[in-house]
Every structure is written in C-alpha cells, then in structure tokens.
Short mmCIF file of C-alpha atoms and ligand atoms in Angstrom, two decimals:
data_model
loop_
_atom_site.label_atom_id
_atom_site.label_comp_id
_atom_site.label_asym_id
_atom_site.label_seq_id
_atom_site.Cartn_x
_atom_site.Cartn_y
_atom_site.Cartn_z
CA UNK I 53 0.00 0.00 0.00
CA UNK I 54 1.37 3.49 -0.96
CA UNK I 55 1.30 5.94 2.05
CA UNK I 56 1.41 9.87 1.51
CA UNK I 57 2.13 12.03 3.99
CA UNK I 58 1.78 15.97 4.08
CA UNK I 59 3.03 18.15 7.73
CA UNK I 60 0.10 20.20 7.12
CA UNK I 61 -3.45 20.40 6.45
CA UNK I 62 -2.75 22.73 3.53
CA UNK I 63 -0.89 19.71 2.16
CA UNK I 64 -3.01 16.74 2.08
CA UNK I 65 -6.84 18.22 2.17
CA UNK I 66 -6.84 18.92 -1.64
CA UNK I 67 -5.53 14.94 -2.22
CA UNK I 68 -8.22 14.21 0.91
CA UNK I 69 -11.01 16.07 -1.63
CA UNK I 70 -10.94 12.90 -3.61
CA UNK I 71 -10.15 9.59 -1.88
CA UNK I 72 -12.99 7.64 -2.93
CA UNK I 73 -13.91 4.59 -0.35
CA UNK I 74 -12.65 7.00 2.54
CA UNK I 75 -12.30 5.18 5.96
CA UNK I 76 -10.87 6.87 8.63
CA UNK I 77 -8.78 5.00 11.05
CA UNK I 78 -7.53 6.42 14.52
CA UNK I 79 -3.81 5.50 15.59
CA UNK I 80 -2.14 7.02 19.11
CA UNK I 81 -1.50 10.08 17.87
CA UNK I 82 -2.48 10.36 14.12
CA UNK I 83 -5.80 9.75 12.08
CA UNK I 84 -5.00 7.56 9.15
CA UNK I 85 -7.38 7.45 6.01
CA UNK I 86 -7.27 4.78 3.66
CA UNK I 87 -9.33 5.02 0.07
CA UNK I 88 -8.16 4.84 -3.65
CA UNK I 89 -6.96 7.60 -5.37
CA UNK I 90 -6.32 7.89 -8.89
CA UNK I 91 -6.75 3.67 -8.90
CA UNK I 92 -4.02 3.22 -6.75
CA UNK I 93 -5.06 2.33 -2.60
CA UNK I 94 -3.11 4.60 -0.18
CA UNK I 95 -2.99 5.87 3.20
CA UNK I 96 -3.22 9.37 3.42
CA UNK I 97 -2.58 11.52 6.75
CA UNK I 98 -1.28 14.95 8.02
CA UNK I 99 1.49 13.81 9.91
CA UNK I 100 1.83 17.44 11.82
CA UNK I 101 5.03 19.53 11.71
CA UNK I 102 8.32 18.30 13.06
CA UNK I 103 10.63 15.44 13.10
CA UNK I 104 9.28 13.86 15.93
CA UNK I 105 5.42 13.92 14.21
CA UNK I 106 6.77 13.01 11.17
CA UNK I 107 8.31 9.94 12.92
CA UNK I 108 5.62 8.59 14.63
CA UNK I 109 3.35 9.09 11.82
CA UNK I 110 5.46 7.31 9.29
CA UNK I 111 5.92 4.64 12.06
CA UNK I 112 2.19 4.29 12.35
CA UNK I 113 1.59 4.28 8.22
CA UNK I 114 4.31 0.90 8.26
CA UNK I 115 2.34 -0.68 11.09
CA UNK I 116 -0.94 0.20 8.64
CA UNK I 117 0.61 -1.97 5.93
CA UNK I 118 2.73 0.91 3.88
CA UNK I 119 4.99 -0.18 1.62
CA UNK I 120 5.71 3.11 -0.20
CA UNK I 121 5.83 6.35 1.61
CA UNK I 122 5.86 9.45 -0.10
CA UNK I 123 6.17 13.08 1.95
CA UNK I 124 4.51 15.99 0.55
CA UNK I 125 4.84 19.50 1.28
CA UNK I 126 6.32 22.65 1.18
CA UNK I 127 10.08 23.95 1.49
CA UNK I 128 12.47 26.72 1.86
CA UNK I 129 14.97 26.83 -1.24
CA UNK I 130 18.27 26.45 -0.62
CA UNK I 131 19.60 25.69 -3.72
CA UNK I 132 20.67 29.04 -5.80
CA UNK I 133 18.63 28.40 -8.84
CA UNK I 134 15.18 27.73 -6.94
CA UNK I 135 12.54 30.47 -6.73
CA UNK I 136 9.38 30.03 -5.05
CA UNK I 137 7.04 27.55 -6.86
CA UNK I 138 9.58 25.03 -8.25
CA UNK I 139 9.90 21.66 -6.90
CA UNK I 140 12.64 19.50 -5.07
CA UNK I 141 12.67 15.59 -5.99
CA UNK I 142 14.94 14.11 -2.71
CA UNK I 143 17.84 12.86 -3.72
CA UNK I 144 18.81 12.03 -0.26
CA UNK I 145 17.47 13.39 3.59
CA UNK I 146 19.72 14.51 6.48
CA UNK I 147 19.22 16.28 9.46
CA UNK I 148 20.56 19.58 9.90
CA UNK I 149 19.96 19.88 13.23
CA UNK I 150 21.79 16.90 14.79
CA UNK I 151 25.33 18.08 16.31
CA UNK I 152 27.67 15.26 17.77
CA UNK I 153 30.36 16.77 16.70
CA UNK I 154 31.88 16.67 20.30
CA UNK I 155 31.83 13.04 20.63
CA UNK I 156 34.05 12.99 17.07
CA UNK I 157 30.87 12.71 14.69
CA UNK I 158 30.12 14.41 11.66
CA UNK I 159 27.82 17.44 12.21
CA UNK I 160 23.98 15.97 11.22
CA UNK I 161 25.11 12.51 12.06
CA UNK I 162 22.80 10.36 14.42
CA UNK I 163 25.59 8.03 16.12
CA UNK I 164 25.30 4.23 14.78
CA UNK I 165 22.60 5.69 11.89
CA UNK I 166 23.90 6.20 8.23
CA UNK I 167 24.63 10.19 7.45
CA UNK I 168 22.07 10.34 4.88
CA UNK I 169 19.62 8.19 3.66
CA UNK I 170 18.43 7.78 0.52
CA UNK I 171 15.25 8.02 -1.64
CA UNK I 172 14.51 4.96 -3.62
CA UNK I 173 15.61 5.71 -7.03
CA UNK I 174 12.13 4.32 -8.91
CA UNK I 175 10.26 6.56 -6.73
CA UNK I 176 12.46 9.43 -7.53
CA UNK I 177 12.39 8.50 -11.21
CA UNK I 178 8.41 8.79 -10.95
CA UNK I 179 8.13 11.70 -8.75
CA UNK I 180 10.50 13.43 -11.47
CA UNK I 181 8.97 12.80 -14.67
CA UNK I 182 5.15 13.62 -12.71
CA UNK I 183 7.10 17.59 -11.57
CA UNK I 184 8.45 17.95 -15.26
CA UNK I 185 5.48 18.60 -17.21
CA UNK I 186 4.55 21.27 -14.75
CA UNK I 187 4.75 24.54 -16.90
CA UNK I 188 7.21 27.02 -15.46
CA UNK I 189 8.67 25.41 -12.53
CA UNK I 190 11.97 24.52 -12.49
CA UNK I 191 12.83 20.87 -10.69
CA UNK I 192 15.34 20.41 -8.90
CA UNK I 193 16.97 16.84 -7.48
CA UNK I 194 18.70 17.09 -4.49
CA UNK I 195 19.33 16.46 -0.70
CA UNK I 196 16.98 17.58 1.66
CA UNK I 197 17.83 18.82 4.78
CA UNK I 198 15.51 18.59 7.69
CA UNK I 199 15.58 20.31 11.28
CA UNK I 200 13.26 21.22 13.88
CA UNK I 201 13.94 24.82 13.06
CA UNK I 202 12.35 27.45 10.15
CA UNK I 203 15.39 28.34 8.44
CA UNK I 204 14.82 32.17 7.90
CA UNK I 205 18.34 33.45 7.46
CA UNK I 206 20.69 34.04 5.02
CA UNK I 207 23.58 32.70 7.05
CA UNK I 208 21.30 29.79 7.95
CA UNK I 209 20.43 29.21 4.03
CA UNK I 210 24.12 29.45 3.62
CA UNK I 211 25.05 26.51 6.25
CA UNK I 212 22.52 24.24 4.95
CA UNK I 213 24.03 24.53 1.38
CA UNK I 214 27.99 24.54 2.59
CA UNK I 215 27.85 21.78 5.37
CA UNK I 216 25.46 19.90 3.76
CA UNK I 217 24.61 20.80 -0.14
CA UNK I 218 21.33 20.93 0.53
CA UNK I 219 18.64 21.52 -1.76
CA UNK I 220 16.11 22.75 0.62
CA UNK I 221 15.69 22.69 4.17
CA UNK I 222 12.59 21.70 5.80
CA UNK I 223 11.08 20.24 9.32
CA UNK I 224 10.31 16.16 8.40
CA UNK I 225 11.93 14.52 5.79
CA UNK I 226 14.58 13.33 7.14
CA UNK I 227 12.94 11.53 10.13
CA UNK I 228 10.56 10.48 7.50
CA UNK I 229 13.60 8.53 5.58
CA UNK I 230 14.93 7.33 9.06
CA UNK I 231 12.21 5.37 10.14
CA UNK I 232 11.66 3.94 6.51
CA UNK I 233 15.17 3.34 6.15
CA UNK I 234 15.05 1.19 9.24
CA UNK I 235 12.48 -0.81 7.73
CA UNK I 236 13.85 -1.57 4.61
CA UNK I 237 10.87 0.57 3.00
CA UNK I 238 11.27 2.80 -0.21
CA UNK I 239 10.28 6.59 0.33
CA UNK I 240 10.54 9.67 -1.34
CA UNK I 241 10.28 13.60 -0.71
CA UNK I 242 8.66 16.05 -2.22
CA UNK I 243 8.82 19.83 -1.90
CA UNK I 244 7.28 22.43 -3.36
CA UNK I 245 9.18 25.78 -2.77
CA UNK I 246 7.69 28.28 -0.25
CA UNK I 247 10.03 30.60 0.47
CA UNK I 248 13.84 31.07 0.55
CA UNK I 249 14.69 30.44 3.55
CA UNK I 250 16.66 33.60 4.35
CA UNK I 251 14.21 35.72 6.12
CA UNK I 252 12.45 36.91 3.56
CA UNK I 253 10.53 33.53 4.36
CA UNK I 254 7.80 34.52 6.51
CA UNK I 255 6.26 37.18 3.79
CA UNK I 256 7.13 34.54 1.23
CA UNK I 257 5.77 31.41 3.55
CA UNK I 258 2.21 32.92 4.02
CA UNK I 259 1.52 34.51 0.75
CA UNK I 260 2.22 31.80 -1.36
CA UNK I 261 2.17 28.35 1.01
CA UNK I 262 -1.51 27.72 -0.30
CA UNK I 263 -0.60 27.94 -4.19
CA UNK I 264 2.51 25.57 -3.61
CA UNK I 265 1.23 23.37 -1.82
CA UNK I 266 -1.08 22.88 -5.30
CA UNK I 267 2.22 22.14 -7.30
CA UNK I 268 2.98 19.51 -4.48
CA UNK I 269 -0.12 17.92 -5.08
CA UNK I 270 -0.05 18.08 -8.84
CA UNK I 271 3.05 15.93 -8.46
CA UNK I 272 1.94 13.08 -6.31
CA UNK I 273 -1.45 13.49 -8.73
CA UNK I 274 0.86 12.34 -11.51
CA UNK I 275 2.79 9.69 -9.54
CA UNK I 276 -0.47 7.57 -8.88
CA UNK I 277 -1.28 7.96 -12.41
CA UNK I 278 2.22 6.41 -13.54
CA UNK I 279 2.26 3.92 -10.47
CA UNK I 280 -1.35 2.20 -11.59
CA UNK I 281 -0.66 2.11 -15.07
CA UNK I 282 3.00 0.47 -14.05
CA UNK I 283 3.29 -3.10 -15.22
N1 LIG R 517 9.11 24.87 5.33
C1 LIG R 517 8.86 25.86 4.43
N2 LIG R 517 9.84 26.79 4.47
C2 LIG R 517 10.72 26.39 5.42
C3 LIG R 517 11.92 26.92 5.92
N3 LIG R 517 12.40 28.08 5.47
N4 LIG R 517 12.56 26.25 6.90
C4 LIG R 517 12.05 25.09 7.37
N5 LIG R 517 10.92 24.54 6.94
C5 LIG R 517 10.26 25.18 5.96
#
C-alpha cells in the first residue's frame, strides 16, 4: 500500500477532496485514512510539523501496511537556482539539526545511523517525470535537509548549502527517511518551494504556502497515475 504524507493540512486536504472509499482510522497520535486515489489504494494523513510527528506518523503508516511512503509538502529553497514555486525531488534526507560533533561525529550525524539516507531511485524517477510537465517550474533533485527549526536566514540558508549541499531545508523529511530506512521501505520527498529560507521567508511562507502546496499535489497526482498504469 502506498502511504502519503503531508506536515500540514494545507498539504493533504486537496488529495483528501478525492479519496474515494474513505475510511478513517484512529492510531495514538495520528488519524490515518485509507481510500483509492487515482486507482491506486493509499494511506493518506497529516502527519503534523516536526521530526518527531513526522516519525511517529510514518511509524504508524508501516504498522498500517505501507509499503511506499511518499512526503509531501512545502520547502524553503536552498539551492541558488530555486525560486518560489519550483519543486525539489529528494535525492537524499539529512538532518541539519543533529550536532555530535563533540563526541568525534560528523555534524547531522545520528551516532550508529547512516549520514544520509536515501530516496529509492524508482520513486524518484516517478516523482521526477510527474514535476516535469509542470509549466514554469523549475525541478530540482537534491538532498533535503531537515531540522526542527524554520530556516529564515541568510547565514542559515548558507550553512545548509555549505555543510550539507542541501537543496532545501525543511522540518520532516529526514525523520521520514529514518524510520523507513530502518524498515527496509522505499520513500521519497517532495517539496514544493515556499520561500527562501533567508528571512524573507515569513512574507514569502504565508503569501504563497496555499498555491505551492497545489504544485505539491499536482506531483503526487501524476505519480499515482504512472504507479497504476506500471506493469
Ligand atoms: N518549510 C517551508 N519553508 C521552510 C523553511 N524556510 N525552513 C524550514 N521549513 C520550511
């Protein structure tokens, strides 16, 4: 079963609009609803804002049956050539916000965890040709970085893209990819570009969250089209 996930209600209620077959199942901590979209049976939820939501949601989607997870939402660029409105395909998550540098680890490395974790590369094949034949957005693939933090700076844009080449930077991917990583389940991430994350962002974030979050959609609209006509 393929799972979606949005942080916010922005996010998922125009996919929530038409799930046909809706059933609406309470977990601790998250409401899970299962239908068919676009032919293809998924669990859709708003998995709240945060690594630690995004976690526990994504935890509660694998014990649903997911076998696919794919996080939808909205970002701050990071990435030079991104303007609000074009679209990240994840390449790979980390989080930005883990520091163990003291104990001899590199900064965003969880101790005993890989530094990065990858999407699955069919999922990011399929997410990319679904953002391409958007008109006028630019898509980018790349790593996103994740922290519990709005990045809203343009010496915290700058970190994200020197320590870590990020694409974007945002508040769940990463813990998203953790928790499928660990059980051996293919995700992907992707963002739809909100602001620029260097404090500009809150003008940016509000004005034009709502119309973004529409490009987001229009992505994952076209993935479900590919993945029920796949052989
Ligand atoms: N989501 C949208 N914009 C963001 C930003 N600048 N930082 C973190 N999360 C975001």
């Amino acid at each position: 079963m393929l799972a979606i996930i949005g942080a916010m209600d922005e996010e998922i209620e125009l996919l929530l609009a038409d799930l046909q077959g809706r059933e609406d199942l309470g977990f601790p901590g998250v409401t899970l609803h299962r239908g068919v979209l676009d032919g293809v049976d998924v669990l859709l939820t708003r998995g709240g804002i945060g690594k630690v939501n995004a976690a526990m949601t994504t935890t509660q989607l694998l014990n649903a049956g997911a076998t696919q997870v794919i996080f939808t939402g909205v970002a701050g660029g990071v990435h030079p050539e991104l303007r609000v409105g074009d679209i990240v395909v994840s390449t790979d998550c980390v989080q930005h916000d883990v520091d163990v540098t003291a104990l001899g680890y590199a900064v965003g490395t969880v101790p005993g965890e890989a530094p990065a974790w990858a999407a699955d590369p069919e999922l990011r094949a399929v997410a990319l040709a679904s953002a391409q034949v958007i008109p006028n957005v630019r898509v980018v693939e790349g790593r996103v970085a994740s922290g519990d933090q709005f990045i809203a700076s343009p010496e915290g844009a700058a970190r994200l893209l020197g320590t870590f080449g990020a694409a974007c930077a945002e508040m769940e991917g990463a813990a998203v990819a953790q928790v499928c990583a660990k059980a051996g389940v293919p995700f992907v991430v992707i963002r739809s570009v909100s602001d620029t994350a260097d404090g500009g962002a809150q003008v940016d974030y509000r004005e034009f969250m709502p119309r973004v979050a529409r490009h987001a959609k229009t992505v994952v609209r076209g993935m479900l089209a590919r993945l029920s006509t796949a052989p």
